[in-house]
CSV table of C-alpha atoms in Angstrom, one decimal:
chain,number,residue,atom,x,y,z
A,19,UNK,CA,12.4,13.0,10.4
A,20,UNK,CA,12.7,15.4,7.5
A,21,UNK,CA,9.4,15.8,5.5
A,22,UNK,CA,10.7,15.4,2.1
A,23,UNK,CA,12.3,12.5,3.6
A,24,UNK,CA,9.5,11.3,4.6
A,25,UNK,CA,7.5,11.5,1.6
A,26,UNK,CA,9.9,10.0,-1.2
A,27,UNK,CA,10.3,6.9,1.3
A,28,UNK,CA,6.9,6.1,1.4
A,29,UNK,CA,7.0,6.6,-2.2
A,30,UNK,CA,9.7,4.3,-3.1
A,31,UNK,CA,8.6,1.7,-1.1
A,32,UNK,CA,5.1,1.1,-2.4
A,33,UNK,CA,6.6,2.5,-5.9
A,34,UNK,CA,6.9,-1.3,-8.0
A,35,UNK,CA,6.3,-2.1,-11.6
A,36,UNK,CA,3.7,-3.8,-12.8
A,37,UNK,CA,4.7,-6.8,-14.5
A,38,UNK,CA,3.1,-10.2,-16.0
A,39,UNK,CA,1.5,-13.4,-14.6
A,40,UNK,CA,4.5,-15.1,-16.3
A,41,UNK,CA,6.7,-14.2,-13.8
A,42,UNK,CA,4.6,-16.2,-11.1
A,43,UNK,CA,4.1,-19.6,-13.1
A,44,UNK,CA,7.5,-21.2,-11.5
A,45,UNK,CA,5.5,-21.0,-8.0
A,46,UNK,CA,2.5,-23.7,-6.9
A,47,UNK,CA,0.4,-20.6,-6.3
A,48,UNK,CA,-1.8,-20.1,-9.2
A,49,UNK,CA,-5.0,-21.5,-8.5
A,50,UNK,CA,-4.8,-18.9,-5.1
A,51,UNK,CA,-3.7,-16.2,-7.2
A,52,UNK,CA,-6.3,-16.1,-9.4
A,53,UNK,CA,-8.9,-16.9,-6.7
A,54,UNK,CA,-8.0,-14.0,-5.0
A,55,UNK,CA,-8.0,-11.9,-8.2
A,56,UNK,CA,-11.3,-12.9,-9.6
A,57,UNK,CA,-12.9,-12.1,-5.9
A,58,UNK,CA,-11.7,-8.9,-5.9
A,59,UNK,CA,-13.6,-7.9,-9.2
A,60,UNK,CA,-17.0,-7.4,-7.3
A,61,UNK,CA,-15.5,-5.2,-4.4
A,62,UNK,CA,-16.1,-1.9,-5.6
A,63,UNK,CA,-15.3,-0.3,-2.1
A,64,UNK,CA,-13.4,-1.1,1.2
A,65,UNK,CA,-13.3,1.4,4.3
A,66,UNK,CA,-12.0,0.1,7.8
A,67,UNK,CA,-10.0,1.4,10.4
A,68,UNK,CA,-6.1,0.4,9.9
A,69,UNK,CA,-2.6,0.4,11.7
A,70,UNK,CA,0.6,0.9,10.3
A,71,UNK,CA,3.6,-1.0,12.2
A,72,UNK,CA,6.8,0.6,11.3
A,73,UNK,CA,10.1,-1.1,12.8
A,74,UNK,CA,13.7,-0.1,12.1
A,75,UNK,CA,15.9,-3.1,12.8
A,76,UNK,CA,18.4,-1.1,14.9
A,77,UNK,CA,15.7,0.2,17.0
A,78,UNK,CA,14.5,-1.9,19.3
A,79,UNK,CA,10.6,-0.9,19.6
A,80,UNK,CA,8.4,-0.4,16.8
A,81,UNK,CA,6.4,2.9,15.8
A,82,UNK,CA,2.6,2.1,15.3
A,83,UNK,CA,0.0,4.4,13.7
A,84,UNK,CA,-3.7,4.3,13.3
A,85,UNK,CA,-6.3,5.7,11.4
A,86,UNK,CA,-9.2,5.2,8.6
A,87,UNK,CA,-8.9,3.3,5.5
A,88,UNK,CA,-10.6,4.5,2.0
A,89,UNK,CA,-10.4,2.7,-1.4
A,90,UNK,CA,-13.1,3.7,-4.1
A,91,UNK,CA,-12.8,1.4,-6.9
A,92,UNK,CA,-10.6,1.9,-9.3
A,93,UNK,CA,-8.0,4.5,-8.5
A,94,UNK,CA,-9.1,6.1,-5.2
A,95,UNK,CA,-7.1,5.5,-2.0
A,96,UNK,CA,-6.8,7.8,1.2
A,97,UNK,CA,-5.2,6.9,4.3
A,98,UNK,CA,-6.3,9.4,7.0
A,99,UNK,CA,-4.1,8.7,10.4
A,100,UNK,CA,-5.4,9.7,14.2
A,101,UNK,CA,-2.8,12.3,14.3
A,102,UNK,CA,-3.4,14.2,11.3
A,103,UNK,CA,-1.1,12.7,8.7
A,104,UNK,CA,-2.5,12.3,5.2
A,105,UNK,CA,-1.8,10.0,2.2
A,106,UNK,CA,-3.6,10.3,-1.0
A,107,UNK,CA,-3.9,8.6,-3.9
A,108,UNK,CA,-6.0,9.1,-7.0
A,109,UNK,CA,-5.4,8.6,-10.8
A,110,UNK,CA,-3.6,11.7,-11.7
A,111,UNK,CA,-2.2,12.9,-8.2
A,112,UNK,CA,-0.1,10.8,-5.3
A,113,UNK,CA,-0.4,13.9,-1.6
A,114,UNK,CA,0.8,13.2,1.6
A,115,UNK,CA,0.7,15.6,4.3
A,116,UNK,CA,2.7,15.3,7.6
A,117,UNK,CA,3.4,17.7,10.7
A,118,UNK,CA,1.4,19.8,8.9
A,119,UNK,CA,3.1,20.4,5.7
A,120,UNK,CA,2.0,19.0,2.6
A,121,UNK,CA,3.2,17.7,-0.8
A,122,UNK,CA,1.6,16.8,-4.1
A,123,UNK,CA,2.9,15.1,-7.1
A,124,UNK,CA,2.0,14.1,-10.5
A,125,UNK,CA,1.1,10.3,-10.3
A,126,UNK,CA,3.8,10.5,-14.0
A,127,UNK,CA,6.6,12.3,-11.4
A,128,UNK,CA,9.6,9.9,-11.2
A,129,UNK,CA,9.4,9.4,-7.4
A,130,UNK,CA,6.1,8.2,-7.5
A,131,UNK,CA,5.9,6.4,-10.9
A,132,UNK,CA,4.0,3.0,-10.4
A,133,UNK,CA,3.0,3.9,-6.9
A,134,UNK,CA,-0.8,4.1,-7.4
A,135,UNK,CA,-1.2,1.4,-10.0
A,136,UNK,CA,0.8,-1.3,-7.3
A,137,UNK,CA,-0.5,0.2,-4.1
A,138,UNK,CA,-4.2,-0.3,-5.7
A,139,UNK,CA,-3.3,-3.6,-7.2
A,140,UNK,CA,-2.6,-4.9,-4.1
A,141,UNK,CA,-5.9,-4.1,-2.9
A,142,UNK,CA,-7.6,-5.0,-5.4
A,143,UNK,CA,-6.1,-8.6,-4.5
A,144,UNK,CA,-4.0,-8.5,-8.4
A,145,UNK,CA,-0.9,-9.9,-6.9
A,146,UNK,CA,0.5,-10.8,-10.4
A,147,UNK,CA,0.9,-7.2,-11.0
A,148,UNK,CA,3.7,-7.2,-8.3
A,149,UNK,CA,7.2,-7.3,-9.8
A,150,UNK,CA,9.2,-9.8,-8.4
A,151,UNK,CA,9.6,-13.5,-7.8
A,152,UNK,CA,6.2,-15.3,-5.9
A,153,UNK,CA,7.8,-17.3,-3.5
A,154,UNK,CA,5.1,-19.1,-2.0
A,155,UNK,CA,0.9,-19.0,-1.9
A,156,UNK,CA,-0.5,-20.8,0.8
A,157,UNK,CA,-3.5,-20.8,2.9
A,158,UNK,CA,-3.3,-20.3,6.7
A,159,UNK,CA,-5.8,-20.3,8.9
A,160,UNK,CA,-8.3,-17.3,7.9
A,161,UNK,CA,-6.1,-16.1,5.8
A,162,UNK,CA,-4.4,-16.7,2.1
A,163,UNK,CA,-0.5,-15.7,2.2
A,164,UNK,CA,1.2,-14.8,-0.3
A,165,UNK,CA,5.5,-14.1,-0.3
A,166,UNK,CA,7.2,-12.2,-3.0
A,167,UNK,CA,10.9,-12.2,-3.1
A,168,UNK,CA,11.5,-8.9,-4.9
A,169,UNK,CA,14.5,-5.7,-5.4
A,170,UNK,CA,13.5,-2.3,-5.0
A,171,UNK,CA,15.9,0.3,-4.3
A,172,UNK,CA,15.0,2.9,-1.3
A,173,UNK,CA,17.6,5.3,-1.1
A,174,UNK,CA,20.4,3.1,0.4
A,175,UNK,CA,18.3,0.4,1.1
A,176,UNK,CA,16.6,-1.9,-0.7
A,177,UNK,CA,13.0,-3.8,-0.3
A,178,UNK,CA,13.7,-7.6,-0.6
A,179,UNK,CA,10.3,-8.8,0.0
A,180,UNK,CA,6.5,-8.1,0.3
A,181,UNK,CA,4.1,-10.5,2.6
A,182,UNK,CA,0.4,-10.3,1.8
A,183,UNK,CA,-2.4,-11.4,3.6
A,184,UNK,CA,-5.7,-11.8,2.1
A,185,UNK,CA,-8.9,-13.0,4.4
A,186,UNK,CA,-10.2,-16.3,2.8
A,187,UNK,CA,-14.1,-15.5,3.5
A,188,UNK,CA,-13.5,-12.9,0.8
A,189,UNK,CA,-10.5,-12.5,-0.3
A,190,UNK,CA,-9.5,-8.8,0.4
A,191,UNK,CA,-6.4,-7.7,1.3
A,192,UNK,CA,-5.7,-8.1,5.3
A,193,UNK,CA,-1.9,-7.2,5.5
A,194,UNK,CA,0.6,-5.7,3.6
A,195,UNK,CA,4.4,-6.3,4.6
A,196,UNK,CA,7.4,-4.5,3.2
A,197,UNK,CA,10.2,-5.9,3.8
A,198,UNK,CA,13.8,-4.1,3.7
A,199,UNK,CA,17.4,-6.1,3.2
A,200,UNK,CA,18.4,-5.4,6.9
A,201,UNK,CA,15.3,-6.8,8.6
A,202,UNK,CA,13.5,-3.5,8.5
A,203,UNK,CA,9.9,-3.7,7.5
A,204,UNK,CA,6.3,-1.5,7.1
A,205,UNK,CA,3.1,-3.0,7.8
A,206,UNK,CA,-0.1,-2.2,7.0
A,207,UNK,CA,-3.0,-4.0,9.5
A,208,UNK,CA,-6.5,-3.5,7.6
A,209,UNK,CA,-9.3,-4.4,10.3
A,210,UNK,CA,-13.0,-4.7,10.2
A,211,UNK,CA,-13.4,-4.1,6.9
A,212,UNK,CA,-16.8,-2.3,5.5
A,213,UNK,CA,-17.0,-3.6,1.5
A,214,UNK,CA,-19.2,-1.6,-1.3
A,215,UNK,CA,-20.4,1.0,0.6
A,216,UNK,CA,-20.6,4.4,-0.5
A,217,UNK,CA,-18.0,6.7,0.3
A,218,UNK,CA,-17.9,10.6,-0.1
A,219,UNK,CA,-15.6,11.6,-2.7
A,220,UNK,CA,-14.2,14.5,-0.5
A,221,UNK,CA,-12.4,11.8,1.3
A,222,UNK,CA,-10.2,12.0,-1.7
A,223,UNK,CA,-9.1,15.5,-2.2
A,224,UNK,CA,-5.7,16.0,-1.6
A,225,UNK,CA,-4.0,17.7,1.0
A,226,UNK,CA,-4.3,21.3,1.0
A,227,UNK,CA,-0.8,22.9,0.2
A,228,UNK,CA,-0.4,25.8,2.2
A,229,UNK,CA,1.4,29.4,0.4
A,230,UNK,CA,4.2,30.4,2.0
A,231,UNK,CA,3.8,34.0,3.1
């Protein structure tokens, strides 16, 4: 698949406006929503290894990817993957590097505009910072679900819902599901989680953009 491709995709998709906790009083999910919220305030770090499930609905297997999982509290995110693909995000920059060719954009560029403030609020558990309708909040087994009926364009497609899964011992974020119109969907798998530990901030440099000679 073509880089650029590539990159705006994964852009688009995690790319949502922030919005108010208005939109998420006509849902019985409240008291879970700010549970999860207020739990999240004292987690000042989460590392962890992580796979990412990525199924096309006219294929009929699914691609998988693992890696290591970095979040520094507030803006800091990296996702480094087994096979060398990188995804940055801090507060001014949004870099992801893949087959070996890298890209970095202002956090302000129009591809990625909301993507770091929505991909950290989700992590940091603030699910009424997620633009759509909350469908339901429930808890379920270990975890506390939540479902988001939502519409965000990507490209010709369009993201119709987002599943989140937040571990009830502590309320951090387990899964993240995106969800496309024709049965598509992304997920994230967060696993064995390490909180508040410290973290070196070269983790978080982005991906080195190589000149072209």
């Amino acid at each position: 698949m073509n880089f650029k491709v590539i990159f705006l995709a994964t852009a688009a998709m995690m790319s949502l406006s922030l919005t108010s906790l208005a939109q998420l009083k006509n849902a019985n999910g409240n008291a879970l929503v700010t549970k999860v919220q207020d739990a999240n305030k004292s987690v000042s770090s989460i590392q962890c290894p992580f796979v990412r499930t990525t199924k096309v609905a006219a294929l009929k297997d699914a691609a998988t990817s693992n890696g290591t999982f970095y979040f520094q509290s507030p803006t800091n995110l990296c996702m480094k993957y087994a096979d060398g693909e990188l995804f940055v995000v801090t507060e001014d920059n949004v870099s992801m590097s893949v087959g070996g060719k890298a890209r970095t954009l202002r956090s302000s560029n129009r591809h990625v505009e909301g993507l770091s403030s929505t991909l950290i609020s989700c992590i940091r558990g603030q699910v009424s910072a997620i633009e759509g309708n909350l469908k339901s909040a429930k808890g379920s087994g270990q975890n506390i679900v939540f479902k988001i009926e939502t519409d965000m364009k990507v490209g010709r497609n369009s993201i119709t819902s987002i599943e989140l899964t937040y571990a009830k011992k502590d309320c951090t974020l387990n899964t993240l599901k995106l969800i496309e119109a024709d049965g598509s969907y992304t997920l994230y798998d967060l696993k064995e989680k390490t909180l508040n530990s410290s973290i070196d901030a070269k983790v978080f440099e982005h991906a080195v953009i190589k000149k072209r000679r």
